[in-house]
Coordinates of C-alpha atoms in Angstrom, one line a residue:
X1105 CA 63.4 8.9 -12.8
X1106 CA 63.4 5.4 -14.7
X1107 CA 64.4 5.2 -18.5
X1108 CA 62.1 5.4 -20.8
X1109 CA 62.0 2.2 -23.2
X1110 CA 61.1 2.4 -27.2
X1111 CA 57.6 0.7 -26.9
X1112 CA 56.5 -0.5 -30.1
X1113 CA 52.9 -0.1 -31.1
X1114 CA 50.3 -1.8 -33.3
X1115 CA 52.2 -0.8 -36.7
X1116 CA 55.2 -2.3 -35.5
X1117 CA 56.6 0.9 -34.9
X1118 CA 58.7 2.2 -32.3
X1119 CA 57.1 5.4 -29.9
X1120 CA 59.1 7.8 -29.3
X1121 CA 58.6 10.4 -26.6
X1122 CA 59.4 13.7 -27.8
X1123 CA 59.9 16.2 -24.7
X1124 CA 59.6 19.9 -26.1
X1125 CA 58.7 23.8 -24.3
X1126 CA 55.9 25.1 -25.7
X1127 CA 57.0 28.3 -27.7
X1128 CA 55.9 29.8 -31.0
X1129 CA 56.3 29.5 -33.8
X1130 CA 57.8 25.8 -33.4
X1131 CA 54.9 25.0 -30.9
X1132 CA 51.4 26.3 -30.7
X1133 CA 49.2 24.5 -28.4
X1134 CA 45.2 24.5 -30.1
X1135 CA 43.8 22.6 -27.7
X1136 CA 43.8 21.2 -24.5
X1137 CA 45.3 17.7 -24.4
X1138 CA 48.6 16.2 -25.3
X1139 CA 48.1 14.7 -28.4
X1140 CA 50.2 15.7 -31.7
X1141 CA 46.8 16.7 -33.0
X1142 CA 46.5 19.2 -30.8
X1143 CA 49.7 21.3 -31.8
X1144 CA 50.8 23.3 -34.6
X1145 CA 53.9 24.7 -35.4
X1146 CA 57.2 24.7 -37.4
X1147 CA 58.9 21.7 -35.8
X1148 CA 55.3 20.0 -35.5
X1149 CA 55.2 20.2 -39.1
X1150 CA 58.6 19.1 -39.4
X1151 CA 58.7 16.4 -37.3
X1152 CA 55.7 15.0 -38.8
X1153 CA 58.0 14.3 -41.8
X1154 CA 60.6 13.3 -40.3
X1155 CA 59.1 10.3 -38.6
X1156 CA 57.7 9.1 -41.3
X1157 CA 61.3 9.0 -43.1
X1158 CA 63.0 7.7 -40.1
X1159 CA 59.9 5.0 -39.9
X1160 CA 58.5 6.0 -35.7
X1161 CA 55.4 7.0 -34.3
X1162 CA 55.8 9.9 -31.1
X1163 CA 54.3 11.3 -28.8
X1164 CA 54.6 14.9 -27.4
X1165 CA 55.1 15.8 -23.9
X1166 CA 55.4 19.3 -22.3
X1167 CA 58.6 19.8 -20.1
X1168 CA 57.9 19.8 -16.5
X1169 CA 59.5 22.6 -15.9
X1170 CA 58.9 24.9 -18.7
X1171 CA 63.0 25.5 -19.6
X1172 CA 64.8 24.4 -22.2
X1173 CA 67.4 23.5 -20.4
X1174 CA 70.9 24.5 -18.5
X1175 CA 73.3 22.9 -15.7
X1176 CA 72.4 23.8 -12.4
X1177 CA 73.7 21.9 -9.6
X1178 CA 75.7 19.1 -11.6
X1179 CA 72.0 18.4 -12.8
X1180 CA 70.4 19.4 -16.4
X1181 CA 67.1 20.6 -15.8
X1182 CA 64.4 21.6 -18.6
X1183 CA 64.5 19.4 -22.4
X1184 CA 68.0 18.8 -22.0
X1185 CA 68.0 17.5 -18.4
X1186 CA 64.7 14.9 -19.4
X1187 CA 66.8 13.7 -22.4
X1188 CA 69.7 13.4 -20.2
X1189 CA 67.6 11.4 -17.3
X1190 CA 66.3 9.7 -20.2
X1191 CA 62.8 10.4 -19.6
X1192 CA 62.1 11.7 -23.2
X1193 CA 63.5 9.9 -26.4
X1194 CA 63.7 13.2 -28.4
X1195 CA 64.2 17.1 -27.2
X1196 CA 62.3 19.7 -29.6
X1197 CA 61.7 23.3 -30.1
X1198 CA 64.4 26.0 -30.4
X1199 CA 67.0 24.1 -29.0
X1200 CA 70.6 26.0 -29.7
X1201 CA 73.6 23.8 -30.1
X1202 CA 76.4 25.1 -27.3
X1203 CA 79.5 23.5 -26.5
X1204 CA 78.1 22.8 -23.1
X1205 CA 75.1 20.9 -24.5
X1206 CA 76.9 18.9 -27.1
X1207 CA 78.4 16.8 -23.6
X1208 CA 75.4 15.2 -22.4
X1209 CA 73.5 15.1 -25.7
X1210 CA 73.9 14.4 -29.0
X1211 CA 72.2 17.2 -31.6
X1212 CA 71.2 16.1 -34.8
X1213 CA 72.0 18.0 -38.3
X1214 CA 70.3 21.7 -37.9
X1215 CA 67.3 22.6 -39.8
X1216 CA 67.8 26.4 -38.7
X1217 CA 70.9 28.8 -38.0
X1218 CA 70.7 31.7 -35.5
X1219 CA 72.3 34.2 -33.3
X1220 CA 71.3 36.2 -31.1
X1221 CA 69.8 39.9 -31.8
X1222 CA 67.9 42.2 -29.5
X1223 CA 64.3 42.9 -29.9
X1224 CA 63.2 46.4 -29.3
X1225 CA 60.2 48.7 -29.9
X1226 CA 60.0 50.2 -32.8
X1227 CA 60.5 54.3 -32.6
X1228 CA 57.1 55.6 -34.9
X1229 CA 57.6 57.1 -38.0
X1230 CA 56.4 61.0 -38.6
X1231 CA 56.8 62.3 -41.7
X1232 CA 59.0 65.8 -41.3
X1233 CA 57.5 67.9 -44.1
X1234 CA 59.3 70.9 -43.9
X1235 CA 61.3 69.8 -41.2
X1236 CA 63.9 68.0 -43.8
X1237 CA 65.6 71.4 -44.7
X1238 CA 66.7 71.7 -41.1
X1239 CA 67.7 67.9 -40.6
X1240 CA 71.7 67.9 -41.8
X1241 CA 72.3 70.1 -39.1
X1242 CA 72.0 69.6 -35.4
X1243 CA 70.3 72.2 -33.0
X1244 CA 73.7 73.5 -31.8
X1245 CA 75.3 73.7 -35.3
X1246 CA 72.8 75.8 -36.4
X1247 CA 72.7 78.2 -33.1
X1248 CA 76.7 78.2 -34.1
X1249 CA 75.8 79.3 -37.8
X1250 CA 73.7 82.3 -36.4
X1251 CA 76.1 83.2 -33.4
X1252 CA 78.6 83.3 -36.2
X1253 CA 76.1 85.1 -38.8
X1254 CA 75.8 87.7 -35.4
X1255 CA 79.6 88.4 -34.7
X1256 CA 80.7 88.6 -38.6
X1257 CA 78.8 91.7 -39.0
X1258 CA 79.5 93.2 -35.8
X1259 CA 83.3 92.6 -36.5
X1260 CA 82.9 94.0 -40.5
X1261 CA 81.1 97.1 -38.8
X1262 CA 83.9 97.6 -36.6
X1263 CA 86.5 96.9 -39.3
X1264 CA 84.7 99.3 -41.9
X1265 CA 84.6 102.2 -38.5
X1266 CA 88.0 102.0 -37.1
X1267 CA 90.0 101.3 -40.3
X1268 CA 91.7 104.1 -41.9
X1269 CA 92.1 101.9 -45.3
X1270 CA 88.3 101.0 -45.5
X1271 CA 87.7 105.0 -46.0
X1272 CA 87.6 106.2 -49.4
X1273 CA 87.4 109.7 -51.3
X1274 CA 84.3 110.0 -53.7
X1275 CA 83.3 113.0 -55.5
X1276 CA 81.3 115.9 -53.8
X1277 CA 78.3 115.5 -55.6
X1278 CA 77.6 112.2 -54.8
X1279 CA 78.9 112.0 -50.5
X1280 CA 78.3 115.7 -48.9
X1281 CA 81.0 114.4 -46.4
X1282 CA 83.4 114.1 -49.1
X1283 CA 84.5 110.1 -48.2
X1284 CA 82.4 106.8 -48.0
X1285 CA 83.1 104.1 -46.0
X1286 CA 81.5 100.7 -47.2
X1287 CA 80.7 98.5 -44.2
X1288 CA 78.0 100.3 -42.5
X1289 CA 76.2 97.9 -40.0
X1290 CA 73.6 97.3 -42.1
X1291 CA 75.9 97.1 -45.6
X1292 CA 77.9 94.6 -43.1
X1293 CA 75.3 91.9 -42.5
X1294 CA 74.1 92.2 -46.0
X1295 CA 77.9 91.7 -46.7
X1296 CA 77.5 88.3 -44.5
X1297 CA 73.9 87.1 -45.6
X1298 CA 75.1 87.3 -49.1
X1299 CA 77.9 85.8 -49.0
X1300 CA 76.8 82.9 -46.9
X1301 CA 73.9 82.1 -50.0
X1302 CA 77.4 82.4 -52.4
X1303 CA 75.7 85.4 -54.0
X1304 CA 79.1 87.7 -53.3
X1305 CA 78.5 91.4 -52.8
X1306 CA 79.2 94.7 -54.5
X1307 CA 81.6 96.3 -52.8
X1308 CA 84.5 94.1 -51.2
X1309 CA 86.9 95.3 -48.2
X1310 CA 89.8 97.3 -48.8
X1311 CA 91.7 96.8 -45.6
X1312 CA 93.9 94.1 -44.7
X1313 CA 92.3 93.5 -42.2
X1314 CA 88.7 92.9 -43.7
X1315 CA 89.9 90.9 -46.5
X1316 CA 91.7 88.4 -44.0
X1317 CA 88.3 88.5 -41.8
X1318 CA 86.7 88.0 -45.5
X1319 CA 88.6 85.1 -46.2
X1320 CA 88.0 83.3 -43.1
X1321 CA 84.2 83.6 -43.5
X1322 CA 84.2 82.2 -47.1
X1323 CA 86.2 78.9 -46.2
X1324 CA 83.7 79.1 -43.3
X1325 CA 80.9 78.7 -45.6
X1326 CA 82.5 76.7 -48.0
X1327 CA 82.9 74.2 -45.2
X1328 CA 79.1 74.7 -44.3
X1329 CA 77.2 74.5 -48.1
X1330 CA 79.3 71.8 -48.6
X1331 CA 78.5 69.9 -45.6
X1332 CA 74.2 70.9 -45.7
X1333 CA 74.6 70.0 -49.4
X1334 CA 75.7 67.2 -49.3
X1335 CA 73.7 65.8 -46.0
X1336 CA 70.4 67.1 -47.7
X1337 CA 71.1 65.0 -50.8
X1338 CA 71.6 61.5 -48.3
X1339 CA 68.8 62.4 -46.7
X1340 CA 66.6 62.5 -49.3
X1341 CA 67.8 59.6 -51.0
X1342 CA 67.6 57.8 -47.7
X1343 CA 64.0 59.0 -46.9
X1344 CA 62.2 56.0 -47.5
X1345 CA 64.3 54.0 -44.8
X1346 CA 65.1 56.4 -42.1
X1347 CA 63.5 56.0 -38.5
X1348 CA 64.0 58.1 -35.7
X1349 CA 66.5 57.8 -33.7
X1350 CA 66.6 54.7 -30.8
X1351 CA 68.1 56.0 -27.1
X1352 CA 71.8 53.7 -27.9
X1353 CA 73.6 53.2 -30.3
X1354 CA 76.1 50.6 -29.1
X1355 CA 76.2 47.9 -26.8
X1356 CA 78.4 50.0 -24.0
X1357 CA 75.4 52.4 -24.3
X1358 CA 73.4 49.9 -22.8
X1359 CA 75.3 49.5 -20.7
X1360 CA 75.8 52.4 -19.2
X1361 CA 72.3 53.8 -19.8
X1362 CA 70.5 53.2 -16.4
X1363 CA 67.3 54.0 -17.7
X1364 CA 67.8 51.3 -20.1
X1365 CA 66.4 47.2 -19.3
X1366 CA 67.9 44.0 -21.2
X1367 CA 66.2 41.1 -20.8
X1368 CA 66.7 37.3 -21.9
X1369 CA 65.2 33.7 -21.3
X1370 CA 66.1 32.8 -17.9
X1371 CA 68.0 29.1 -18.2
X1372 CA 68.1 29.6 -21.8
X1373 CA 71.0 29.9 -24.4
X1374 CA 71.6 33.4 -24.3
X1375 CA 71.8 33.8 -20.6
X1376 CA 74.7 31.1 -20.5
X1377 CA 76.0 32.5 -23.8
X1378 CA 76.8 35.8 -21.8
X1379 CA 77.6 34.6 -19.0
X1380 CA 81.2 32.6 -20.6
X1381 CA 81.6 35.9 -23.0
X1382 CA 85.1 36.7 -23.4
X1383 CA 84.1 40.0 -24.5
X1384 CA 84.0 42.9 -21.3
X1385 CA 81.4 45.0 -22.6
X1386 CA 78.8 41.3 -23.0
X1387 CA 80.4 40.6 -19.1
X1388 CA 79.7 44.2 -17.8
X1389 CA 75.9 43.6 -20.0
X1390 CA 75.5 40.0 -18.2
X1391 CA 76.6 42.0 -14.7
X1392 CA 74.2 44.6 -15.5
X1393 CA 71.0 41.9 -16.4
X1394 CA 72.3 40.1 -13.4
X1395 CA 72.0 42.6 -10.8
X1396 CA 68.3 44.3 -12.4
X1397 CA 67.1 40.2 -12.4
X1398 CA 66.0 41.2 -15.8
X1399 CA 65.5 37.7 -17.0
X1400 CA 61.6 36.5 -18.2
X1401 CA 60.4 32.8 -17.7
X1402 CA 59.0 33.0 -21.9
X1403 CA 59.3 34.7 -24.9
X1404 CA 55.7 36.1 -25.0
X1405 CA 56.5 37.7 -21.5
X1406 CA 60.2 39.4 -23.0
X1407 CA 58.1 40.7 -26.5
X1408 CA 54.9 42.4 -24.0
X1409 CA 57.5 44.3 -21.7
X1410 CA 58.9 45.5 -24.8
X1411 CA 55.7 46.6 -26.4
X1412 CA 54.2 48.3 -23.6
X1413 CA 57.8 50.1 -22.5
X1414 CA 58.3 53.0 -24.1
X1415 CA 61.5 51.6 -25.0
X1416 CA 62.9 51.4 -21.7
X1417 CA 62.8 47.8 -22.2
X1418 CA 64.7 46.0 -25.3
X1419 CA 65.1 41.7 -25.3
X1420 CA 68.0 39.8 -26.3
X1421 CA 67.3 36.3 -28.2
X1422 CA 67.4 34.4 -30.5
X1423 CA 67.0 35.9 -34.3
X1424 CA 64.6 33.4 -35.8
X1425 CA 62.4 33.7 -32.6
X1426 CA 62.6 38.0 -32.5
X1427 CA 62.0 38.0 -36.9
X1428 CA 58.7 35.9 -35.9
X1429 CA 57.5 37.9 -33.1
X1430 CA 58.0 41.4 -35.4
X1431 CA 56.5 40.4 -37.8
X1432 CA 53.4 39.7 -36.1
X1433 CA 54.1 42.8 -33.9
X1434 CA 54.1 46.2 -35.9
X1435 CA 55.4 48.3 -33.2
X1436 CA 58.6 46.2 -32.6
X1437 CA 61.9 44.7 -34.8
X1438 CA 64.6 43.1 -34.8
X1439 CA 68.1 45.1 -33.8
X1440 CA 71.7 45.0 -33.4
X1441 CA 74.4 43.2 -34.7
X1442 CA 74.3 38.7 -34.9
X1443 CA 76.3 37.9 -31.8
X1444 CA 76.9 34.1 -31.2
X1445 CA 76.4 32.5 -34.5
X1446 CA 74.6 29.0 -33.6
X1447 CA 72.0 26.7 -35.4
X1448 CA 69.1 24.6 -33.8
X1449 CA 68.3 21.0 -33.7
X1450 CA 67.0 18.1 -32.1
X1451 CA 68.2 16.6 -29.4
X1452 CA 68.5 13.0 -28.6
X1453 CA 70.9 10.8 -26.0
X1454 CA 74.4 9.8 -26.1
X1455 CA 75.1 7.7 -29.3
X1456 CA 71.5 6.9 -29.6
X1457 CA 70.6 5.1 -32.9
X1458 CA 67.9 7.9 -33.9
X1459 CA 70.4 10.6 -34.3
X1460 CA 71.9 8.8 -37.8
X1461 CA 68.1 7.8 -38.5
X1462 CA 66.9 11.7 -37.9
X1463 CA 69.9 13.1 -40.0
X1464 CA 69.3 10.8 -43.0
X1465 CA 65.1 12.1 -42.6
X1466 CA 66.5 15.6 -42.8
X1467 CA 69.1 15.4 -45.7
X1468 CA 66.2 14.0 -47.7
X1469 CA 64.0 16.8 -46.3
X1470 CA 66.6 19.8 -47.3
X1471 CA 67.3 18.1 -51.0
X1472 CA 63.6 18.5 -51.6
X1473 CA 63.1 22.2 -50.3
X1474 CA 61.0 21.0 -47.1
X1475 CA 62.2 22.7 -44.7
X1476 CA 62.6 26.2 -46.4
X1477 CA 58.9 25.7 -47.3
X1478 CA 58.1 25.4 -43.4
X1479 CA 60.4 28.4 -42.8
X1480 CA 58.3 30.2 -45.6
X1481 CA 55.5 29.4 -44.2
X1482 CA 56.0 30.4 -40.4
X1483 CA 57.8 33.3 -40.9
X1484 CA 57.5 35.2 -44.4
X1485 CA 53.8 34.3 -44.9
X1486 CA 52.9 34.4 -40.8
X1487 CA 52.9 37.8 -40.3
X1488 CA 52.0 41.2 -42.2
X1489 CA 54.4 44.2 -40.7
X1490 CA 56.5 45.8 -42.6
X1491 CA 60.2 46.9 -41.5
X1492 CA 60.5 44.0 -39.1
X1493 CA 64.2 43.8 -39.3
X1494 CA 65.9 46.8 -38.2
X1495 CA 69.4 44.9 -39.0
X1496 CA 69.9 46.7 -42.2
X1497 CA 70.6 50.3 -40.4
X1498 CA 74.1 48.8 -39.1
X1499 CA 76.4 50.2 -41.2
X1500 CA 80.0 48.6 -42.0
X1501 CA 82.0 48.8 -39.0
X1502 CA 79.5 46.3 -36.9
X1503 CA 77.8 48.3 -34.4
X1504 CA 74.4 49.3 -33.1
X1505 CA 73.4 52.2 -35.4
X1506 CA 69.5 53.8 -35.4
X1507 CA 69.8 55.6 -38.8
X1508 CA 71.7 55.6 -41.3
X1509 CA 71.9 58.6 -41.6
X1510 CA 72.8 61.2 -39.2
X1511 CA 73.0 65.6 -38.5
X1512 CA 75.9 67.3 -38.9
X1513 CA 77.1 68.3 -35.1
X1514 CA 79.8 70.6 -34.0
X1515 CA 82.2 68.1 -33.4
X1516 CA 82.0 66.7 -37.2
X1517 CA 82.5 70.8 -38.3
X1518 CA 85.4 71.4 -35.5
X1519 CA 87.6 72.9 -38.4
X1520 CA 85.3 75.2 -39.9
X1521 CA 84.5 76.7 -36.8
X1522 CA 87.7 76.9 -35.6
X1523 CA 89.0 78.6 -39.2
X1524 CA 86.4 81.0 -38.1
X1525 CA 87.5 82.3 -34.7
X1526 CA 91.0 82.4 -35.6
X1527 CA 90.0 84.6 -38.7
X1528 CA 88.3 86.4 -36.0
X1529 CA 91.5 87.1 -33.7
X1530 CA 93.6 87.6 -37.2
X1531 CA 91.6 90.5 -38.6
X1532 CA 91.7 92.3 -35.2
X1533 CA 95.3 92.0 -34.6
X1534 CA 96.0 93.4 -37.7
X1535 CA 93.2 96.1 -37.0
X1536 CA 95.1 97.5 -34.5
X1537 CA 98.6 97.0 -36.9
X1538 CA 96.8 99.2 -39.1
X1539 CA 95.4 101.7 -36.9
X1540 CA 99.2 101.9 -35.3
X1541 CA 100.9 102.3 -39.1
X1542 CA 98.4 104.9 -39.7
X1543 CA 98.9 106.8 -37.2
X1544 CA 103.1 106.8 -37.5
X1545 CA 103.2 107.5 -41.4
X1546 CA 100.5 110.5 -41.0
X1547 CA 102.8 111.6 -38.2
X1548 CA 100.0 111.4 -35.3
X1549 CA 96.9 112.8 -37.4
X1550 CA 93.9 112.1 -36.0
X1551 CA 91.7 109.1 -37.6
X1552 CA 87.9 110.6 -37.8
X1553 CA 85.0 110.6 -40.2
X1554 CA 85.1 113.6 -42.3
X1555 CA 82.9 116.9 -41.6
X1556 CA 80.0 117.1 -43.6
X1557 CA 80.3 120.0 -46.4
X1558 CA 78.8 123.6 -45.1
X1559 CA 77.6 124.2 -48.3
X1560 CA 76.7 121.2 -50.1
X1561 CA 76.9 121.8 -54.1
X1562 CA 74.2 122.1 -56.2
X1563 CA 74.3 118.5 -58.3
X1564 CA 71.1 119.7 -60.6
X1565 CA 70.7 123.1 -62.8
X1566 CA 68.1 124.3 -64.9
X1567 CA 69.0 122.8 -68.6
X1568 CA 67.6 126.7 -69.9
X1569 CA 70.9 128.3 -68.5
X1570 CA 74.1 127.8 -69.6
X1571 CA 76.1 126.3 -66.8
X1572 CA 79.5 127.2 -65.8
X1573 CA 82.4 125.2 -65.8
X1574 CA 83.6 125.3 -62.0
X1575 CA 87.2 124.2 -61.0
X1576 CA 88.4 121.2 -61.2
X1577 CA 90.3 119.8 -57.9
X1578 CA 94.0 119.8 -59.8
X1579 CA 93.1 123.7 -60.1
X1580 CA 92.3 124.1 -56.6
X1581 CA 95.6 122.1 -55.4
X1582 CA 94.2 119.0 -54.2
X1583 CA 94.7 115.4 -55.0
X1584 CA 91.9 113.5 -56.4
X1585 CA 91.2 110.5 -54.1
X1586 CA 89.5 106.8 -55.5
X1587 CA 86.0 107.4 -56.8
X1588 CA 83.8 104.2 -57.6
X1589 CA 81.6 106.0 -60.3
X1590 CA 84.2 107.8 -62.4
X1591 CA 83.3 111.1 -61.1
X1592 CA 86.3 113.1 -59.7
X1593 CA 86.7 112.8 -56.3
X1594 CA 87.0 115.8 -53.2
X1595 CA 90.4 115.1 -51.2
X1596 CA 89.1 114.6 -47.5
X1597 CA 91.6 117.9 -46.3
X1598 CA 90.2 120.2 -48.8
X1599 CA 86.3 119.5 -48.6
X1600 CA 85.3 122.1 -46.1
X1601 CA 87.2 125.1 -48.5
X1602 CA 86.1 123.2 -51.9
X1603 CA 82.2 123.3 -50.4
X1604 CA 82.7 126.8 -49.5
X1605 CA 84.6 127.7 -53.1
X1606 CA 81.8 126.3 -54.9
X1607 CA 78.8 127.9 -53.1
X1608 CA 80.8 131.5 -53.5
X1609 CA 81.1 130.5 -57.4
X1610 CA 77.3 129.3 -57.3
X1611 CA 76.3 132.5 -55.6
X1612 CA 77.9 134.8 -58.3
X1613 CA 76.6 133.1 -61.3
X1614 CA 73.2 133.8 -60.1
X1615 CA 74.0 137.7 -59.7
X1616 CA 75.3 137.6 -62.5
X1617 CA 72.1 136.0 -64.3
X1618 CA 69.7 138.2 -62.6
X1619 CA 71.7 141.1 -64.1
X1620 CA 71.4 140.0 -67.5

């Protein structure tokens, strides 16, 4: 192609062809034609301005190709490449400055930083209800809490049955059997579900065993309160900004997702920008966009895959360009971290005397607030949606994050749960120690429930007779065991002769009445 030459017009003032890619929101073509007229957009607006600053008339002219511009060949094709040939005076639209660029072409001072952020589909917000009590804890941490809620009664009920020491002596008149033991099944899960609600119980194990088995389960749900607790409290205070959760988290899971697509502008920025990454997970991304041929000829193609993919599809490019497009789309935002800080300009040739001209047009235009107006205008006041920018869910340590907020799982409560089961093996090991001790210090007696009484006593009398005073259970020989009321308690060997003694005593008081 021949050189263009400044032609200078009826004003006396130079035109300049200005070669761009239509693209909004810098250009939006109105009409058919070519004219400037006939465009609108941010660097329309702005380049309006500058020209009259920098004293030139222009004239806009589509790029043949439709690219902004990369090496292919030895050759620059798209805006760079005509600038290069020297076929346009001026390159325009959202040109990013790279190092690769800056050697055939001069850029003039940016009007725009940038970087590069992925635009996905926004996951639809459903308001839980009900459903925010369950939220700090995952699905399988709360099948743990009731497999766990499940075994501590079975192993209190077998405690409170096989453990000499849980057995206690209370008084005849209130246990015909003459002894109680505490953890029935039933007393043992109301043993668990109270404790679990920090409501402690009445009566507490007597056993080594149980109390170790006890203490295991409290730090247990000490752990777990604490934990639901706390996660309640953050997701409550977080309510107003959470969003469901997006199918990756981090880059490597888009990587290694299948199911996942990343797309970017073929022969733009980006795809060169990953391509010379130093960074093996952008490489193995830029293999992985490579081999799918996951690259669109324009933005507006990249944003409707994205829309109408069910988030299989997400696009990576460049921020200003995603914050415009989400907030004229509802149903997608901007994500992920800023990878490859950069700023956009114009582009004109090698030393060429516009570039000082153009710079001095812009200083004046930033001193004066200009250009943030134009920004303003295109982006804050062009679109309507709400939670474009999904960019303030990364948290601290700089990677993809869908929430910031997140359910308790069983890795996060590995100690807990691990305190648990070996409470679990501690109490029965020294079930069996006790079981062994009792049975060598009582010389081989045999460990069983006690008989219920033959003749159970009579625990109410008529208040018109004078009643008897029976014999107390130091008269009759026997020791008097623990009782939890205060009454006097039935030793467990003597309670079969005691039931008997008292019904002979019983029986002869009421002879004796009738004779009287």
């Amino acid at each position: 192609m021949s050189k263009l030459t400044t032609v200078a017009t009826t004003s006396d003032k130079p035109e300049l062809i200005v070669s761009f890619k239509e693209e909004a929101p810098y250009f939006n073509r109105i009409a058919v034609g070519a004219t400037e007229e006939q465009y609108t957009g941010f660097v329309v607006d702005l380049l309006r301005e500058v020209a009259r600053l920098a004293d030139f008339n222009y004239k806009f002219r589509p790029v043949a190709d439709g690219k902004y511009g990369a090496q292919q060949a030895h050759r620059w094709n798209g805006v760079i490449g005509e600038v290069v040939d020297g076929t346009a005076h001026i390159g325009a639209g959202a040109l990013t400055v790279t190092s690769e660029r800056e050697e055939v072409v001069d850029f003039t001072k940016p009007f725009m930083s940038n970087s590069v952020n992925l635009l996905v589909q926004k996951p639809s917000w459903t308001d839980l209800g009900l459903g925010y009590l369950v939220r700090p804890f995952s699905a399988d941490y709360w099948i743990m809490l009731l497999v766990a809620l499940l075994l501590i009664g079975i192993v209190f009920f077998i405690i409170g049955k096989f453990s000499p020491y849980e057995w206690g002596n209370v008084a005849a008149d209130r246990d015909p059997r003459g002894a109680k033991n505490s953890f029935t099944l039933r007393n043992s899960y109301l043993f668990a579900l109270s404790t679990i609600t920090w409501q402690g119980f009445r009566e507490a194990p007597h056993s080594l065993s149980g109390r170790i088995m006890a203490a295991f389960w409290w730090m247990f749900v000490l752990f777990s309160l604490i934990a639901y607790t706390a996660n309640l409290t953050a997701f409550f205070l977080a309510r107003p900004e959470q969003m469901p959760q997006l199918p990756f988290k981090t880059y490597e899971d888009l990587v290694a997702n299948s199911d996942l697509h990343v797309m970017a502008l073929n022969f733009g920025s980006t795809q060169k920008l990953l391509y010379g990454s130093h960074s093996e997970t952008l490489k193995r991304l830029w293999s992985k966009m490579n081999a799918e041929n996951s690259f669109v000829s324009s933005y507006t193609e990249g944003v409707e895959r994205v829309k109408k993919s069910k988030g299989k599809f997400v696009m990576m490019m460049e921020s200003a360009s995603a914050e415009y497009y989400a907030r004229q789309n509802c149903d997608i935002m901007v994500y992920g971290d800023d990878l490859f800080p950069s700023s956009m300009g114009f582009v004109v040739q090698k030393n060429s005397v516009w570039r000082r001209k153009i710079n001095e047009a812009m200083d004046k235009l930033n001193e004066q607030g200009f250009v943030q107006q134009l920004k303003d205008k295109y982006w804050r006041q062009g679109g309507e949606c709400s939670g474009y920018d999904g960019r303030k869910y990364m948290d601290k340590a700089k990677y993809l994050s869908s929430m910031p907020i997140y359910p308790i799982t069983l890795k996060d409560m590995a100690v807990a749960i691990l305190l648990l089961f070996l409470g679990f093996i501690a109490s029965m090991v020294f079930l069996v120690i006790e079981i062994i001790h009792y049975a060598v210090t009582k010389k081989g007696k045999k460990i069983e429930r006690p008989k219920i009484l033959k003749n159970p006593p009579k625990i109410f009398r008529p208040k018109t007779k004078a009643a008897k005073a029976g014999p107390t259970d130091v008269e009759l020989g026997g020791e008097a065991g623990p009782s939890s009321d205060g009454l006097e308690s039935v030793p467990l060997e003597d309670a079969e002769d005691l039931g008997a003694t008292s019904g002979d005593e019983l029986q002869g008081e009421d002879e004796g009445d009738k004779k009287a």
